[in-house]
Coordinates of N, CA and C in Angstrom, one line a residue:
M272 N -0.7 1.5 -20.9 CA 0.0 0.2 -21.1 C 0.0 0.4 -22.9
S273 N -0.4 1.6 -23.6 CA -0.3 1.4 -24.5 C 0.1 2.1 -25.3
D274 N 2.1 2.4 -24.7 CA 3.3 2.5 -25.1 C 4.0 1.2 -25.1
L275 N 3.2 -0.8 -24.9 CA 3.8 -1.1 -25.3 C 3.6 -1.8 -25.9
H276 N 4.6 -2.9 -26.4 CA 4.3 -3.5 -27.8 C 4.9 -5.1 -27.8
I277 N 4.4 -6.2 -28.5 CA 4.8 -7.4 -28.2 C 4.2 -8.6 -29.5
R278 N 5.7 -8.5 -29.5 CA 6.1 -9.1 -30.5 C 6.8 -10.5 -30.5
N279 N 6.7 -11.2 -31.9 CA 7.6 -12.6 -31.9 C 9.0 -12.0 -32.1
A280 N 10.2 -12.5 -32.1 CA 11.4 -13.1 -32.0 C 12.5 -12.8 -33.0
T281 N 12.8 -12.4 -33.5 CA 13.3 -12.6 -34.7 C 15.3 -13.3 -34.4
P282 N 15.8 -13.2 -36.1 CA 17.4 -14.1 -35.6 C 18.6 -12.2 -34.3
S283 N 17.3 -11.0 -35.4 CA 18.0 -10.2 -34.8 C 18.2 -10.2 -34.0
D284 N 17.3 -10.2 -32.8 CA 16.9 -10.2 -31.3 C 18.2 -10.1 -30.5
I285 N 18.3 -12.1 -31.1 CA 18.7 -12.8 -29.7 C 19.9 -13.1 -29.3
D286 N 20.6 -12.2 -29.3 CA 21.8 -10.7 -28.6 C 21.1 -10.5 -26.9
T287 N 20.7 -9.6 -28.0 CA 20.0 -8.5 -27.1 C 18.9 -9.0 -25.6
V288 N 18.4 -10.1 -26.4 CA 17.8 -11.1 -25.6 C 18.4 -11.9 -24.7
L289 N 19.5 -12.6 -24.8 CA 19.8 -12.4 -23.9 C 21.3 -11.6 -22.8
R290 N 21.9 -10.8 -23.8 CA 22.1 -10.2 -22.1 C 20.8 -9.6 -21.9
F291 N 19.5 -9.2 -22.2 CA 18.5 -9.1 -20.9 C 18.0 -9.5 -20.4
W292 N 18.0 -11.0 -20.6 CA 18.1 -12.2 -19.1 C 19.2 -12.4 -18.0
R293 N 20.0 -11.7 -19.2 CA 21.3 -11.5 -18.1 C 21.1 -11.0 -16.7
E294 N 20.8 -9.6 -17.0 CA 19.7 -8.8 -16.5 C 18.5 -9.0 -15.5
S295 N 17.6 -9.1 -16.4 CA 16.1 -9.3 -16.6 C 15.8 -10.6 -15.3
A296 N 16.1 -11.9 -15.7 CA 15.9 -13.2 -15.8 C 16.4 -13.7 -13.8
E297 N 15.7 -14.4 -13.3 CA 15.7 -15.4 -12.2 C 16.8 -16.9 -12.8
G298 N 17.9 -17.1 -12.8 CA 18.3 -18.0 -12.9 C 18.6 -18.0 -14.0
T299 N 19.3 -18.9 -14.0 CA 19.9 -18.8 -15.7 C 19.2 -20.5 -16.7
S300 N 19.6 -21.1 -17.3 CA 18.7 -22.1 -18.1 C 20.3 -22.6 -19.8
I301 N 20.6 -23.7 -18.9 CA 21.2 -24.6 -20.1 C 21.4 -24.1 -21.8
S302 N 20.7 -23.2 -22.2 CA 20.1 -23.5 -23.5 C 20.2 -21.3 -23.8
D303 N 20.7 -20.8 -22.1 CA 21.1 -19.8 -22.9 C 22.4 -19.5 -23.6
D304 N 22.1 -19.7 -24.6 CA 23.3 -19.1 -25.7 C 22.8 -18.6 -26.8
H305 N 23.1 -18.8 -28.0 CA 23.4 -18.0 -29.6 C 22.5 -19.0 -30.1
D306 N 23.5 -19.8 -30.3 CA 22.7 -21.6 -30.6 C 21.0 -21.8 -30.0
G307 N 21.2 -22.0 -28.1 CA 19.8 -22.4 -28.4 C 18.7 -21.7 -28.6
V308 N 19.1 -20.2 -28.3 CA 18.0 -19.2 -28.6 C 17.7 -19.6 -30.5
A309 N 18.8 -19.5 -31.0 CA 18.6 -19.3 -32.9 C 17.3 -20.6 -32.8
R310 N 17.9 -22.0 -32.2 CA 17.0 -23.0 -32.8 C 15.7 -23.1 -32.1
L311 N 15.6 -22.2 -30.8 CA 13.6 -22.1 -30.7 C 13.8 -21.5 -31.6
V312 N 13.9 -19.8 -32.4 CA 13.6 -18.8 -32.8 C 13.0 -20.0 -34.2
A313 N 14.3 -20.2 -34.9 CA 14.1 -21.2 -36.0 C 13.2 -22.0 -36.6
R314 N 13.1 -23.0 -35.0 CA 12.3 -24.1 -35.2 C 11.4 -23.6 -35.0
D315 N 10.7 -22.3 -33.9 CA 9.3 -22.1 -33.6 C 9.0 -20.2 -33.9
P316 N 8.9 -20.3 -34.8 CA 9.2 -18.5 -35.4 C 8.5 -17.4 -33.9
G317 N 6.6 -18.4 -33.9 CA 5.9 -17.7 -32.7 C 6.4 -17.1 -31.3
A318 N 7.4 -18.4 -30.5 CA 7.0 -19.0 -29.3 C 8.3 -17.3 -28.1
L319 N 9.0 -16.9 -28.7 CA 9.8 -16.2 -28.5 C 8.6 -15.2 -27.8
L320 N 8.7 -14.3 -26.9 CA 7.9 -12.8 -27.1 C 8.4 -12.7 -27.0
I321 N 8.5 -10.5 -26.6 CA 9.5 -10.0 -26.9 C 8.0 -9.1 -26.5
A322 N 8.5 -7.7 -25.0 CA 6.6 -6.5 -24.8 C 8.1 -5.4 -24.6
E323 N 8.7 -4.9 -25.7 CA 8.8 -3.5 -26.1 C 8.4 -2.4 -25.7
R324 N 9.2 -1.0 -24.8 CA 8.4 -0.2 -24.7 C 9.5 0.8 -24.4
D325 N 9.2 1.9 -25.2 CA 10.0 3.1 -25.9 C 11.3 2.1 -27.4
G326 N 11.2 1.2 -27.8 CA 12.2 0.7 -28.4 C 13.0 -0.1 -27.5
L327 N 12.4 -0.8 -26.4 CA 14.0 -1.4 -25.2 C 13.3 -3.2 -25.6
I328 N 13.3 -4.1 -24.9 CA 13.5 -4.8 -24.4 C 12.6 -4.4 -22.8
A329 N 11.7 -4.8 -22.7 CA 10.9 -4.6 -21.2 C 10.1 -6.1 -20.7
G330 N 10.2 -6.2 -21.3 CA 10.2 -8.2 -21.1 C 9.8 -8.9 -21.7
T331 N 10.3 -11.2 -21.4 CA 10.0 -11.5 -22.5 C 9.1 -12.4 -22.2
A332 N 8.7 -13.9 -22.6 CA 7.9 -15.5 -22.6 C 8.4 -15.8 -23.3
I333 N 9.2 -17.9 -23.2 CA 9.0 -18.3 -24.4 C 7.3 -18.9 -23.4
A334 N 6.9 -19.1 -25.2 CA 4.6 -19.8 -25.1 C 4.9 -20.5 -25.9
G335 N 6.0 -21.6 -25.9 CA 6.2 -23.1 -27.3 C 5.1 -24.2 -26.2
F336 N 4.8 -24.3 -28.2 CA 3.5 -25.6 -28.0 C 4.5 -27.0 -28.9
D337 N 4.1 -27.8 -28.1 CA 4.6 -29.0 -29.0 C 3.2 -30.2 -30.1
G338 N 2.3 -29.3 -29.6 CA 1.5 -30.3 -30.1 C 0.2 -30.5 -29.4
W339 N 1.4 -31.1 -28.0 CA 0.0 -31.7 -26.9 C 0.0 -30.8 -26.6
R340 N 1.1 -30.0 -24.9 CA 0.4 -29.1 -24.2 C 1.9 -27.8 -24.3
C341 N 1.1 -26.8 -23.8 CA 1.2 -25.3 -23.2 C 2.0 -25.1 -22.7
H342 N 3.5 -24.4 -22.6 CA 4.8 -24.8 -22.2 C 5.1 -23.1 -22.0
L343 N 5.4 -23.3 -20.5 CA 5.8 -21.6 -20.3 C 6.8 -21.1 -19.5
Y344 N 7.1 -20.9 -20.1 CA 9.4 -20.7 -19.6 C 10.0 -18.8 -20.3
R345 N 10.8 -17.9 -19.3 CA 11.3 -17.6 -19.1 C 10.3 -15.5 -19.3
L346 N 10.0 -16.1 -18.4 CA 8.8 -15.3 -17.8 C 9.6 -14.1 -17.2
A347 N 10.1 -13.1 -18.2 CA 11.1 -11.8 -16.9 C 10.6 -10.2 -17.1
V348 N 11.0 -9.2 -17.0 CA 11.0 -8.9 -16.7 C 11.4 -7.7 -16.4
H349 N 11.9 -6.7 -17.0 CA 13.1 -5.4 -16.9 C 12.7 -5.2 -15.3
P350 N 14.4 -4.8 -14.6 CA 13.4 -4.8 -13.2 C 13.0 -2.5 -13.1
D351 N 13.5 -2.2 -13.9 CA 12.9 -0.8 -14.0 C 11.2 -0.5 -14.6
H352 N 11.4 -2.4 -14.9 CA 9.2 -1.6 -15.5 C 8.6 -2.8 -14.3
R353 N 8.6 -3.6 -13.3 CA 7.6 -4.1 -12.2 C 6.7 -4.3 -12.2
R354 N 5.9 -4.8 -12.0 CA 4.6 -4.0 -11.9 C 3.9 -3.2 -12.3
Q355 N 4.4 -3.4 -13.4 CA 3.8 -2.1 -14.1 C 2.5 -3.1 -15.9
G356 N 2.1 -3.9 -15.4 CA 1.5 -5.3 -16.0 C 2.0 -5.9 -17.2
I357 N 3.5 -5.6 -17.6 CA 4.0 -6.4 -18.9 C 4.0 -8.0 -18.3
G358 N 4.1 -8.4 -17.2 CA 4.6 -10.0 -17.5 C 2.9 -10.3 -17.6
S359 N 1.9 -9.7 -17.0 CA 0.8 -10.1 -17.6 C 0.2 -9.9 -18.8
A360 N 0.3 -9.3 -19.3 CA -0.1 -9.0 -21.0 C 1.3 -10.0 -22.2
L361 N 2.0 -10.1 -21.5 CA 3.5 -11.5 -21.9 C 2.3 -13.0 -22.3
L362 N 1.7 -12.8 -20.2 CA 0.6 -14.2 -20.2 C 0.0 -14.0 -21.3
A363 N -1.0 -13.2 -21.5 CA -2.7 -13.2 -22.2 C -1.7 -13.5 -23.7
A364 N -0.4 -12.9 -24.3 CA -0.1 -13.3 -25.4 C 0.4 -14.6 -25.6
A365 N 0.8 -15.3 -24.3 CA 1.1 -16.3 -24.8 C 0.4 -17.2 -24.7
E366 N -0.8 -17.0 -23.7 CA -2.0 -17.7 -24.0 C -2.8 -17.0 -25.8
E367 N -3.0 -16.1 -25.9 CA -4.0 -16.2 -27.0 C -2.8 -16.5 -27.6
R368 N -1.6 -17.4 -28.3 CA -1.1 -17.6 -28.9 C -1.5 -19.2 -28.9
F369 N -1.5 -19.3 -27.8 CA -1.8 -21.1 -27.2 C -3.2 -21.5 -27.7
V370 N -4.1 -20.7 -27.1 CA -5.5 -20.8 -28.0 C -5.7 -21.1 -29.1
G371 N -4.8 -19.9 -30.4 CA -4.8 -20.3 -31.5 C -4.7 -21.1 -32.3
L372 N -3.4 -22.3 -30.9 CA -3.2 -23.1 -32.1 C -4.2 -24.5 -31.3
G373 N -4.5 -24.9 -30.8 CA -5.3 -25.9 -30.5 C -5.0 -26.0 -28.6
G374 N -3.9 -25.7 -27.6 CA -3.9 -25.9 -26.8 C -4.8 -25.9 -25.8
R375 N -4.8 -26.6 -25.1 CA -5.8 -26.5 -23.6 C -5.7 -26.1 -22.3
R376 N -3.8 -26.2 -21.9 CA -3.6 -25.7 -20.5 C -2.5 -25.6 -21.6
G377 N -2.6 -24.8 -20.0 CA -1.1 -24.1 -20.0 C -0.5 -24.8 -19.2
D378 N 1.2 -24.6 -18.9 CA 1.8 -25.1 -17.8 C 3.4 -24.0 -17.6
A379 N 3.9 -23.5 -17.0 CA 4.7 -22.9 -17.0 C 6.0 -23.2 -15.4
M380 N 6.9 -23.2 -16.0 CA 8.5 -22.9 -14.7 C 8.7 -22.0 -14.3
V381 N 8.6 -22.6 -13.0 CA 8.8 -21.0 -12.3 C 9.4 -21.9 -10.9
L382 N 10.4 -20.4 -10.9 CA 11.3 -21.0 -9.8 C 11.0 -21.5 -8.8
D383 N 11.3 -22.3 -7.7 CA 10.7 -21.7 -5.8 C 11.0 -21.3 -5.4
R384 N 12.1 -20.4 -5.6 CA 12.9 -19.1 -4.6 C 12.3 -17.5 -5.2
N385 N 11.5 -17.6 -6.4 CA 11.5 -16.8 -6.7 C 9.8 -15.9 -6.6
E386 N 9.6 -15.9 -5.1 CA 8.0 -15.5 -4.4 C 8.0 -14.7 -5.2
Q387 N 8.4 -13.5 -6.0 CA 7.6 -12.1 -6.6 C 6.5 -12.9 -7.5
A388 N 7.6 -14.0 -8.8 CA 7.0 -14.4 -9.1 C 6.0 -15.1 -8.8
H389 N 6.0 -15.9 -8.2 CA 4.8 -16.0 -7.8 C 3.3 -15.7 -7.5
H390 N 3.3 -14.5 -7.4 CA 2.0 -13.0 -7.3 C 1.8 -13.3 -8.7
T391 N 3.3 -12.7 -9.7 CA 2.0 -12.6 -11.0 C 1.6 -14.5 -11.6
W392 N 2.1 -14.8 -11.2 CA 1.2 -16.3 -12.1 C 0.1 -16.9 -11.5
Y393 N -0.2 -16.2 -10.0 CA -1.0 -16.6 -9.4 C -2.6 -15.9 -9.6
A394 N -1.8 -14.0 -9.7 CA -2.9 -13.5 -10.2 C -3.8 -13.5 -12.2
A395 N -2.1 -14.2 -12.0 CA -2.9 -14.9 -13.9 C -3.6 -15.7 -13.9
G396 N -4.1 -16.4 -12.5 CA -4.5 -17.5 -11.9 C -3.9 -19.3 -12.9
Y397 N -3.1 -19.5 -12.3 CA -1.2 -20.9 -12.3 C -1.6 -20.4 -10.9
A398 N -1.6 -22.3 -10.2 CA -1.1 -22.6 -9.2 C 0.1 -23.4 -9.2
P399 N 0.3 -24.2 -8.6 CA 1.5 -24.9 -8.5 C 0.6 -26.3 -8.4
Q400 N 1.4 -27.6 -9.0 CA 0.6 -29.0 -8.6 C 1.4 -29.5 -8.0
P401 N 0.8 -29.5 -6.8 CA 2.3 -30.4 -5.5 C 2.9 -31.8 -5.6
Q402 N 1.6 -32.7 -6.5 CA 1.3 -33.6 -7.0 C 3.0 -34.2 -8.4
W403 N 3.3 -33.7 -8.7 CA 4.3 -33.4 -9.6 C 5.7 -33.2 -8.8
S404 N 6.4 -33.0 -10.0 CA 8.5 -32.8 -9.3 C 8.6 -32.4 -11.4
R405 N 9.6 -32.0 -10.7 CA 10.3 -31.6 -12.7 C 11.8 -33.1 -12.7
W406 N 11.9 -33.3 -13.7 CA 12.8 -35.0 -13.3 C 13.9 -34.3 -14.9
V407 N 15.7 -33.7 -14.6 CA 15.3 -33.7 -15.6 C 17.8 -34.4 -16.0
K408 N 18.4 -34.0 -16.4 CA 18.5 -35.3 -17.6 C 19.8 -33.5 -18.5
H409 N 21.1 -33.8 -18.1 CA 21.1 -32.4 -19.5 C 22.1 -33.5 -20.3
L410 N 21.6 -33.1 -21.3 CA 21.9 -33.6 -22.7 C 23.4 -33.4 -23.0
A411 N 24.1 -31.8 -22.6 CA 24.6 -31.3 -23.5 C 25.5 -30.5 -22.1
D412 N 26.8 -30.6 -22.3 CA 27.9 -29.4 -21.2 C 27.2 -28.1 -21.2

């Protein structure tokens, strides 16, 4: 995996990341637009991790820390690069970031229907918590 490079996203990556998510991520988010990702990168420049191989995005993860909890979103690996350890490398980088910030527990947003992703999360030591449900209210159109 020495040809894999993980780095923080910059504002110049935003449109490429959005295209990547349309192609590689499961599901969409209300924040999957230029302004939403730009706010993320501006507010927390270390949160959006990009895994590159041969100069192209092979995977992403958002590793957000609010000072209390560590949150993982948008773990996505390009279909041509799956099952090559990229998701695991991104999770390791995210966890390293969290530990460096003083985080003690990571939680992840994982679609129930995305069974392929469940294997990645389990392999990395994550497990669902059946006693919790996600409650959502959209604040914008």
